[in-house]
PDB file of C-alpha atoms in Angstrom:
ATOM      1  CA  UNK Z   1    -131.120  50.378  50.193  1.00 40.00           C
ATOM      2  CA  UNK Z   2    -132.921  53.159  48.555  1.00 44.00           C
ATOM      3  CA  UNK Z   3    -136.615  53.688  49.071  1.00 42.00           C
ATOM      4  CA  UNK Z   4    -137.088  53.242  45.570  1.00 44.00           C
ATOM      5  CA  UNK Z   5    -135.656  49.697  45.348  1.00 47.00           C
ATOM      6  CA  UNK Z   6    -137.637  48.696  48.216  1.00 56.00           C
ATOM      7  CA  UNK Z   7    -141.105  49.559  46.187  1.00 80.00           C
ATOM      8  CA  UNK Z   8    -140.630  46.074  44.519  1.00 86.00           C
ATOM      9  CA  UNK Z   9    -139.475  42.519  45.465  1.00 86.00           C
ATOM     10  CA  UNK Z  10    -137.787  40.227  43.051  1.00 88.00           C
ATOM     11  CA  UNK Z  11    -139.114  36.991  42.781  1.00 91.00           C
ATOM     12  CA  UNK Z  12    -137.490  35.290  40.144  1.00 93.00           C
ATOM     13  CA  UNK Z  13    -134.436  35.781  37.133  1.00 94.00           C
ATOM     14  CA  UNK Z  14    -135.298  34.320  33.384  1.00 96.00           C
ATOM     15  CA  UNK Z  15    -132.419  32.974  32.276  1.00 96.00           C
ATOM     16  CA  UNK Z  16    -133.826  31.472  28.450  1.00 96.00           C
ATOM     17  CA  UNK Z  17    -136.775  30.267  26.462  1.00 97.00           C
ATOM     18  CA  UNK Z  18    -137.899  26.786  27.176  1.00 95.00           C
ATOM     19  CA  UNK Z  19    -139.728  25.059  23.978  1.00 90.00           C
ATOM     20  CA  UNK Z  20    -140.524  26.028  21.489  1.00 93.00           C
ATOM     21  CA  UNK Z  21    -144.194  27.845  22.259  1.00 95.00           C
ATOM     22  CA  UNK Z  22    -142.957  31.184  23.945  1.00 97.00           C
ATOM     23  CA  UNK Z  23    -141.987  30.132  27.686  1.00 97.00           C
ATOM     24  CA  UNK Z  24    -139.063  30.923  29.803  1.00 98.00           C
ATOM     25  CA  UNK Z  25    -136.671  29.318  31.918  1.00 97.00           C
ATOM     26  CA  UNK Z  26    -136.098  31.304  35.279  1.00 96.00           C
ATOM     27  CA  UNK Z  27    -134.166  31.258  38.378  1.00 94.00           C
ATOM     28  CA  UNK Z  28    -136.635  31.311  41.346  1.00 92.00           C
ATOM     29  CA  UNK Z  29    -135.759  33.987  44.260  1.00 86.00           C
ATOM     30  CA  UNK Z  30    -137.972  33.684  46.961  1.00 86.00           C
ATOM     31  CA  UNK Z  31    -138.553  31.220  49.090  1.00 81.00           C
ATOM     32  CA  UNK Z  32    -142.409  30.965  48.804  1.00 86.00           C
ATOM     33  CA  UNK Z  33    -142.481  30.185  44.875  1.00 91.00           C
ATOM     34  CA  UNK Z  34    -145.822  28.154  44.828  1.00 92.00           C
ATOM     35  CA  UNK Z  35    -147.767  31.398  44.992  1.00 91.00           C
ATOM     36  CA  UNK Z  36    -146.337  32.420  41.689  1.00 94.00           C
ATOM     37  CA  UNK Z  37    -148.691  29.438  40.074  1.00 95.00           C
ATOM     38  CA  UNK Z  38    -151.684  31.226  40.921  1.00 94.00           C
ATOM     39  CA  UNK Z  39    -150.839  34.705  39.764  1.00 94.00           C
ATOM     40  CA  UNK Z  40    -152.559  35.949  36.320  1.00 95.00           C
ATOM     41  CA  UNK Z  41    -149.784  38.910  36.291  1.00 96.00           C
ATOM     42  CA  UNK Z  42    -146.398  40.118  36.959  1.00 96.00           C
ATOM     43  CA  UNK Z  43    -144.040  42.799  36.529  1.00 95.00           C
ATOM     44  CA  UNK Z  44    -140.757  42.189  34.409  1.00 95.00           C
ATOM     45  CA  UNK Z  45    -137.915  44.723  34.373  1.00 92.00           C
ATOM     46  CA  UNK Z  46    -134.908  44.614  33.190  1.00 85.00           C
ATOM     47  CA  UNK Z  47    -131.614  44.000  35.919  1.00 71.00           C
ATOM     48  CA  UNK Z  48    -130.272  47.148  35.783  1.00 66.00           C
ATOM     49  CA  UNK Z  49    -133.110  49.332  36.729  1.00 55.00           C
ATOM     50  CA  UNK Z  50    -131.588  52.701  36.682  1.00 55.00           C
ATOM     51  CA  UNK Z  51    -131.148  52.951  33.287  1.00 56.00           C
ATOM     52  CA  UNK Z  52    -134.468  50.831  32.290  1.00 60.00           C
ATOM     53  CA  UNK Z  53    -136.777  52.465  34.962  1.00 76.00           C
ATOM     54  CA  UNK Z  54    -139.417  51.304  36.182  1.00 87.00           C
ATOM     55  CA  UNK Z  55    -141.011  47.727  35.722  1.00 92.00           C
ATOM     56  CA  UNK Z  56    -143.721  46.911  33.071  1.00 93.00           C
ATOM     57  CA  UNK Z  57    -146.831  44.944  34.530  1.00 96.00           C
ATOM     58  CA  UNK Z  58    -147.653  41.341  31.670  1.00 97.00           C
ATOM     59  CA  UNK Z  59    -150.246  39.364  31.772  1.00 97.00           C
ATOM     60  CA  UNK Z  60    -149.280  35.496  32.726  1.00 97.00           C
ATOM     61  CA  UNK Z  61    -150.968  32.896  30.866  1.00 96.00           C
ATOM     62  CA  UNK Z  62    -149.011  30.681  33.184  1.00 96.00           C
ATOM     63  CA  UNK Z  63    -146.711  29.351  35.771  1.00 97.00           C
ATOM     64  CA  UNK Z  64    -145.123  25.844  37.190  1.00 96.00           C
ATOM     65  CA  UNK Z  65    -142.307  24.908  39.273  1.00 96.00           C
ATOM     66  CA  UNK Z  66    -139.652  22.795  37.266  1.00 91.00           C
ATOM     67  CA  UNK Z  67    -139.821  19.199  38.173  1.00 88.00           C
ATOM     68  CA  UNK Z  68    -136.626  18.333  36.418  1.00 87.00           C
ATOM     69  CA  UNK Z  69    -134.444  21.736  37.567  1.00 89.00           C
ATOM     70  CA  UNK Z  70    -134.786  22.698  40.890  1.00 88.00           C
ATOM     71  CA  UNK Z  71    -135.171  26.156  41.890  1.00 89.00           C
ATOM     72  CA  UNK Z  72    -136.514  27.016  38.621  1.00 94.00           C
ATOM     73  CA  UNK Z  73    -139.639  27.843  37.364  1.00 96.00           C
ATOM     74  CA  UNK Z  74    -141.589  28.146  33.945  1.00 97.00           C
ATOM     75  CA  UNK Z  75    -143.184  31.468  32.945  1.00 98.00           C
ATOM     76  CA  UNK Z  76    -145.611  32.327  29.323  1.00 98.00           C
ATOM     77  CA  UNK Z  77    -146.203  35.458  29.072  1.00 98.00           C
ATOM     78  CA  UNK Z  78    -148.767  36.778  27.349  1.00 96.00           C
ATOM     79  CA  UNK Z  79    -148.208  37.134  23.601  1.00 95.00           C
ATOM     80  CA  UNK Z  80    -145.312  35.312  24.158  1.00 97.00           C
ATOM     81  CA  UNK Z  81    -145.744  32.407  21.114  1.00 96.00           C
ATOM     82  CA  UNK Z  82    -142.479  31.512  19.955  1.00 97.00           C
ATOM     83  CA  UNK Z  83    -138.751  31.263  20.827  1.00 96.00           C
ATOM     84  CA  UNK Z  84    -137.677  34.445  19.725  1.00 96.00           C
ATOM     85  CA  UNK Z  85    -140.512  36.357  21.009  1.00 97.00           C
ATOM     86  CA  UNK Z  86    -139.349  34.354  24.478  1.00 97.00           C
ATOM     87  CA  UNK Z  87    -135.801  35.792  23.777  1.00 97.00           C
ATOM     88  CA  UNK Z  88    -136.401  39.066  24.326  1.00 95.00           C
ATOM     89  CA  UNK Z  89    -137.315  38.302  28.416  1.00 96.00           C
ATOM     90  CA  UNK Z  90    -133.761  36.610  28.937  1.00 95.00           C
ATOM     91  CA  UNK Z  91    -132.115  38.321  31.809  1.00 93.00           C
ATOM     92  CA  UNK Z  92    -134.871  40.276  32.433  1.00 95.00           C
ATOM     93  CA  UNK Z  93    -136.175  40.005  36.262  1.00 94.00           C
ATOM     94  CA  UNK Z  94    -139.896  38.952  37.923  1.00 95.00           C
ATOM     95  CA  UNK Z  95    -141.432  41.545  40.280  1.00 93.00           C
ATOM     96  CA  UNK Z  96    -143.866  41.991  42.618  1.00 92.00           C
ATOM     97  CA  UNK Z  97    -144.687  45.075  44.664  1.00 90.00           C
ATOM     98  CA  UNK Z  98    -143.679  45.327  47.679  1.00 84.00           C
ATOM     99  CA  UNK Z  99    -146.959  45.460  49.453  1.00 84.00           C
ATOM    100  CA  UNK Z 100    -147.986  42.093  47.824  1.00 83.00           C
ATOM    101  CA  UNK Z 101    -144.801  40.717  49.497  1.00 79.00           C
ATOM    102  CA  UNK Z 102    -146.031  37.373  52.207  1.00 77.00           C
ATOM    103  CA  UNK Z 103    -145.947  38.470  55.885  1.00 78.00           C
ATOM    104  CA  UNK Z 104    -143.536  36.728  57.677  1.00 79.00           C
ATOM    105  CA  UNK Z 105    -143.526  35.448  61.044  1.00 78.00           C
ATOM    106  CA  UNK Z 106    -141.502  37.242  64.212  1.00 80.00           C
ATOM    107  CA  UNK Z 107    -137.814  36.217  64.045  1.00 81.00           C
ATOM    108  CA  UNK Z 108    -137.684  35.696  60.409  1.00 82.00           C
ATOM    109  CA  UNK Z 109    -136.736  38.471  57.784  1.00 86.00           C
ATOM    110  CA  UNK Z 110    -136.053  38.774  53.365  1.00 82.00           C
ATOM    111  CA  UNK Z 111    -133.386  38.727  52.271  1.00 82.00           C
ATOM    112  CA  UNK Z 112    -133.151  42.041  51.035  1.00 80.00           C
ATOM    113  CA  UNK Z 113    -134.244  43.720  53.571  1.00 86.00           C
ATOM    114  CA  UNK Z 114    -130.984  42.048  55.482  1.00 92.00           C
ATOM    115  CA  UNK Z 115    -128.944  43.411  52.576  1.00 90.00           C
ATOM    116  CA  UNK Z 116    -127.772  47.320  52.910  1.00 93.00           C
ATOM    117  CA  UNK Z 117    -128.223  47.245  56.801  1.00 95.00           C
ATOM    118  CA  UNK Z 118    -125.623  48.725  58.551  1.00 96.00           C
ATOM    119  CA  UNK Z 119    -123.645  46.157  61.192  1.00 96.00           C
ATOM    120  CA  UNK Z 120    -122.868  47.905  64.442  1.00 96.00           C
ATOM    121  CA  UNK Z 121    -120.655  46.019  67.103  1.00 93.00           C
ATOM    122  CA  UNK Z 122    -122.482  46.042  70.971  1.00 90.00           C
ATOM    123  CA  UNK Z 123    -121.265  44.993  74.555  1.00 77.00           C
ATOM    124  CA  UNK Z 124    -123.193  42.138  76.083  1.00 64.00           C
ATOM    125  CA  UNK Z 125    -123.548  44.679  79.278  1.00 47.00           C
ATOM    126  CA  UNK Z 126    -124.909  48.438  77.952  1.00 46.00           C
ATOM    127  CA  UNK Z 127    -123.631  51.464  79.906  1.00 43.00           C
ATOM    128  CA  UNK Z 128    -126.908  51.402  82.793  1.00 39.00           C
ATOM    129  CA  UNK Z 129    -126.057  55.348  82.487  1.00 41.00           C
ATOM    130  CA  UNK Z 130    -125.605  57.062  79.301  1.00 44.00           C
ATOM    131  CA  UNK Z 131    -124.196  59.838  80.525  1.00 46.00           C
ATOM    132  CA  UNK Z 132    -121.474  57.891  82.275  1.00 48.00           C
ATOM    133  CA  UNK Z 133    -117.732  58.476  81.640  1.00 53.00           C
ATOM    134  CA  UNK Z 134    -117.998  54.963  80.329  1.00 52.00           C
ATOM    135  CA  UNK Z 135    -120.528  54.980  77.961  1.00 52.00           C
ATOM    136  CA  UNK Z 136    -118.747  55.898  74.771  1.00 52.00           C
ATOM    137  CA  UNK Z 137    -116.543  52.501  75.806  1.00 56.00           C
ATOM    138  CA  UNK Z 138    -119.529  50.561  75.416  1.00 63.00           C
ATOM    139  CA  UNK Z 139    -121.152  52.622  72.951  1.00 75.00           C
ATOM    140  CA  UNK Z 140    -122.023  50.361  69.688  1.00 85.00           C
ATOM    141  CA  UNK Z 141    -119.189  50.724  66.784  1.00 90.00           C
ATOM    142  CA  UNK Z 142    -120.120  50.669  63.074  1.00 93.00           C
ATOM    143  CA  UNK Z 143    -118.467  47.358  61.323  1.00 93.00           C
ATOM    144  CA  UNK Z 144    -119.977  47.737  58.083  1.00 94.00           C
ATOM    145  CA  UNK Z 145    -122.934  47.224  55.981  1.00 96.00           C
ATOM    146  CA  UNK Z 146    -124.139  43.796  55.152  1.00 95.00           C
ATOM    147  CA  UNK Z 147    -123.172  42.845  51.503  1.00 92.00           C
ATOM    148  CA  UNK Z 148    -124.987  39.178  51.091  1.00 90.00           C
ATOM    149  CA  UNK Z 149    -126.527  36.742  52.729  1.00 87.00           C
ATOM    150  CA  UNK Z 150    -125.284  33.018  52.536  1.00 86.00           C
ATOM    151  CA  UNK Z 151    -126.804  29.648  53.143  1.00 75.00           C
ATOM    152  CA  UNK Z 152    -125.379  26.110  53.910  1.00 63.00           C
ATOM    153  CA  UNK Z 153    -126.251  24.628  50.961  1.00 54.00           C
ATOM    154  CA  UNK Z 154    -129.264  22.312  49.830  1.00 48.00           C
ATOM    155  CA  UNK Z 155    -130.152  19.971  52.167  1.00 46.00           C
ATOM    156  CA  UNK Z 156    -127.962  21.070  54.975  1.00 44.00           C
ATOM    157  CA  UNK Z 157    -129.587  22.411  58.036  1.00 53.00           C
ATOM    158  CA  UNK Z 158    -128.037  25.426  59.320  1.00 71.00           C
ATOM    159  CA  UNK Z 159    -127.452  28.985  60.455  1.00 84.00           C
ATOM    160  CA  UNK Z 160    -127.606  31.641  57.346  1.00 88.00           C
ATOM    161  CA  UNK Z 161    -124.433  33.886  57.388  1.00 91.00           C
ATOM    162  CA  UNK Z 162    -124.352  37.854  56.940  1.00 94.00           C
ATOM    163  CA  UNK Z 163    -121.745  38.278  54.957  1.00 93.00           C
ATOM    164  CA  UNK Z 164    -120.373  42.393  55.994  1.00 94.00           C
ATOM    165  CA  UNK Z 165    -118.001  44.245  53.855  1.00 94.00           C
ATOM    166  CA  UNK Z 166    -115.739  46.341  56.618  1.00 91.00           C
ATOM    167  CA  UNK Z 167    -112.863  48.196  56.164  1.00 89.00           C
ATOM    168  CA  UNK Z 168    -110.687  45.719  56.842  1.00 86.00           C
ATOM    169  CA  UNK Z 169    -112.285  43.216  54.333  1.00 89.00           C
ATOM    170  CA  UNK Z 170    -115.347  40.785  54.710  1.00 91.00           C
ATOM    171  CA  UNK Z 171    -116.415  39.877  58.072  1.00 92.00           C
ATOM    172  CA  UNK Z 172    -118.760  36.396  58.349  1.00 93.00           C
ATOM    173  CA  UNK Z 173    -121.472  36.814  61.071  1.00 94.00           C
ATOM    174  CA  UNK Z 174    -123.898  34.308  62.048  1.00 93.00           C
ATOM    175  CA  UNK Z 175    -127.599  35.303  61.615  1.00 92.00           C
ATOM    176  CA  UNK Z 176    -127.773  33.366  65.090  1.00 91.00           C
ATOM    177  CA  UNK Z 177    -129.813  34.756  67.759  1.00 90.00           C
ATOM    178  CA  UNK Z 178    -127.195  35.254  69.960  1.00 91.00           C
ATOM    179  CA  UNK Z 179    -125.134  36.688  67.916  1.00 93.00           C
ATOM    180  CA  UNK Z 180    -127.448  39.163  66.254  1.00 94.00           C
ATOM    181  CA  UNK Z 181    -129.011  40.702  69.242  1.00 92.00           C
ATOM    182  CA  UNK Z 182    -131.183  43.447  67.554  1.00 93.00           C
ATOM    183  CA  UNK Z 183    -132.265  43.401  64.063  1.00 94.00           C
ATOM    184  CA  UNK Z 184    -134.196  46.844  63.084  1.00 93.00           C
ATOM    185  CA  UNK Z 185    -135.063  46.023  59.294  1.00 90.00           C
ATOM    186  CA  UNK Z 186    -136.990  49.596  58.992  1.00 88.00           C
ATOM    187  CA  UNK Z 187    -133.886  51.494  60.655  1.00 94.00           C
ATOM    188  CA  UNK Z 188    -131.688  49.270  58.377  1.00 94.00           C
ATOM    189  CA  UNK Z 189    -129.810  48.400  61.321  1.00 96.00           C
ATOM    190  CA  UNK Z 190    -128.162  45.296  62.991  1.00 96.00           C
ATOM    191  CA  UNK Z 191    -126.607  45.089  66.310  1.00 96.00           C
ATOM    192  CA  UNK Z 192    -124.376  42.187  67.293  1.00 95.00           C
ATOM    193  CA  UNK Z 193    -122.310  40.171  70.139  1.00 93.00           C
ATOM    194  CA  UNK Z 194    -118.904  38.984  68.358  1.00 91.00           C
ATOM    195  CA  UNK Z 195    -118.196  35.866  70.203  1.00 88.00           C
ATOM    196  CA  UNK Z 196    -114.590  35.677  71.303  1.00 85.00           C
ATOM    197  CA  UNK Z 197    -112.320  34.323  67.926  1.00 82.00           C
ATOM    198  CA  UNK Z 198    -114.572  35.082  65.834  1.00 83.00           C
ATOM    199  CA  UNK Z 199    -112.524  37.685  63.681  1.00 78.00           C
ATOM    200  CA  UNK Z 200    -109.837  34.878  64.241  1.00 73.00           C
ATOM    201  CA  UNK Z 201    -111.788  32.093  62.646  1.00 74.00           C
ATOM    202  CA  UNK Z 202    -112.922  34.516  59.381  1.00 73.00           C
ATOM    203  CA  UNK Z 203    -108.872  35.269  58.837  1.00 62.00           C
ATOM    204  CA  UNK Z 204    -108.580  31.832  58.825  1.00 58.00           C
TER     205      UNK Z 204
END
């Protein structure tokens, strides 16, 4: 992922107007949406960035969290006062900068910055000498580059999957800790411990 795309964080995706006042509908993308309730401004852009440039800071007269559609959230924009004023956000995208982005905790990482990281295959036992004749054996291999990130579902408990685009097609790897033995988000780089049938079991 460029340095460029990493100066913002998208936060949510406006899908429509709601009522009939100026609002919008939008599909929330971050898992700590309550904060968005309190803001008095945002950035909206539109999806495809490199031919729009660069987001456009609004006021927000407010926010809520849809009772009756979950995962969604209400916007009204500033001067924002009637439905086809509220048109002209649809498919548009929510931003924040990057630096207002919540600190998270050790062991737990965004989404995007799991996205774009390249996936490089390890040995449980590293080479003690890397100057042995054995160390380009256990040297890491490059799998791919992590395409997506999938969840279980809602309401099922369970490990996220890294979904890696390799030459050989998509590869499905457990964000487990076990499995993912290093994760360098700054050196956009993921080391990991296949467990034996696991390329078995994603043919499958």
């Amino acid at each position: 992922m460029s340095p460029e795309t990493q100066r913002w964080v998208i936060v949510a995706r406006i899908l429509r107007p709601r009522g009939n006042k100026g609002e919008v509908a939008a599909e929330l993308l971050t898992d700590f949406p309550k904060r968005l309730t309190g803001m008095t401004e945002v950035f909206i852009g539109a999806s495809d960035r490199a031919q729009a440039g660069e987001p456009r800071l609004i006021a927000l007269k407010s926010c809520w969290l849809s009772q009756n559609h979950k995962g969604q959230a209400v916007f009204h924009f500033e001067g924002s006062n009637s439905i086809s004023e509220a048109e002209k956000f649809r498919g548009h995208d929510v931003f924040l900068p990057i630096e207002k982005r919540v600190t998270l905790g050790p062991g737990q990482y965004f989404v995007d910055d799991l996205i774009g990281c390249s996936v490089f295959e390890t040995s449980e036992r590293a080479s003690v000498v890397s100057s042995s004749p054995c160390s380009l054996e256990t040297a890491p291999a490059l799998l791919g580059v992590v395409r997506d990130v999938q969840f279980t579902g809602e309401g099922i408990s369970g490990t996220p999957i890294l979904a890696v685009d390799t030459s050989s097609g998509e590869l499905l790897v457990p964000l487990a800790e076990d499995i993912c033995a290093n994760i360098n988000t700054r050196a956009r780089r993921i080391d990991v411990v296949l467990p034996e049938g696991l390329r078995d079991l994603n043919l499958k």
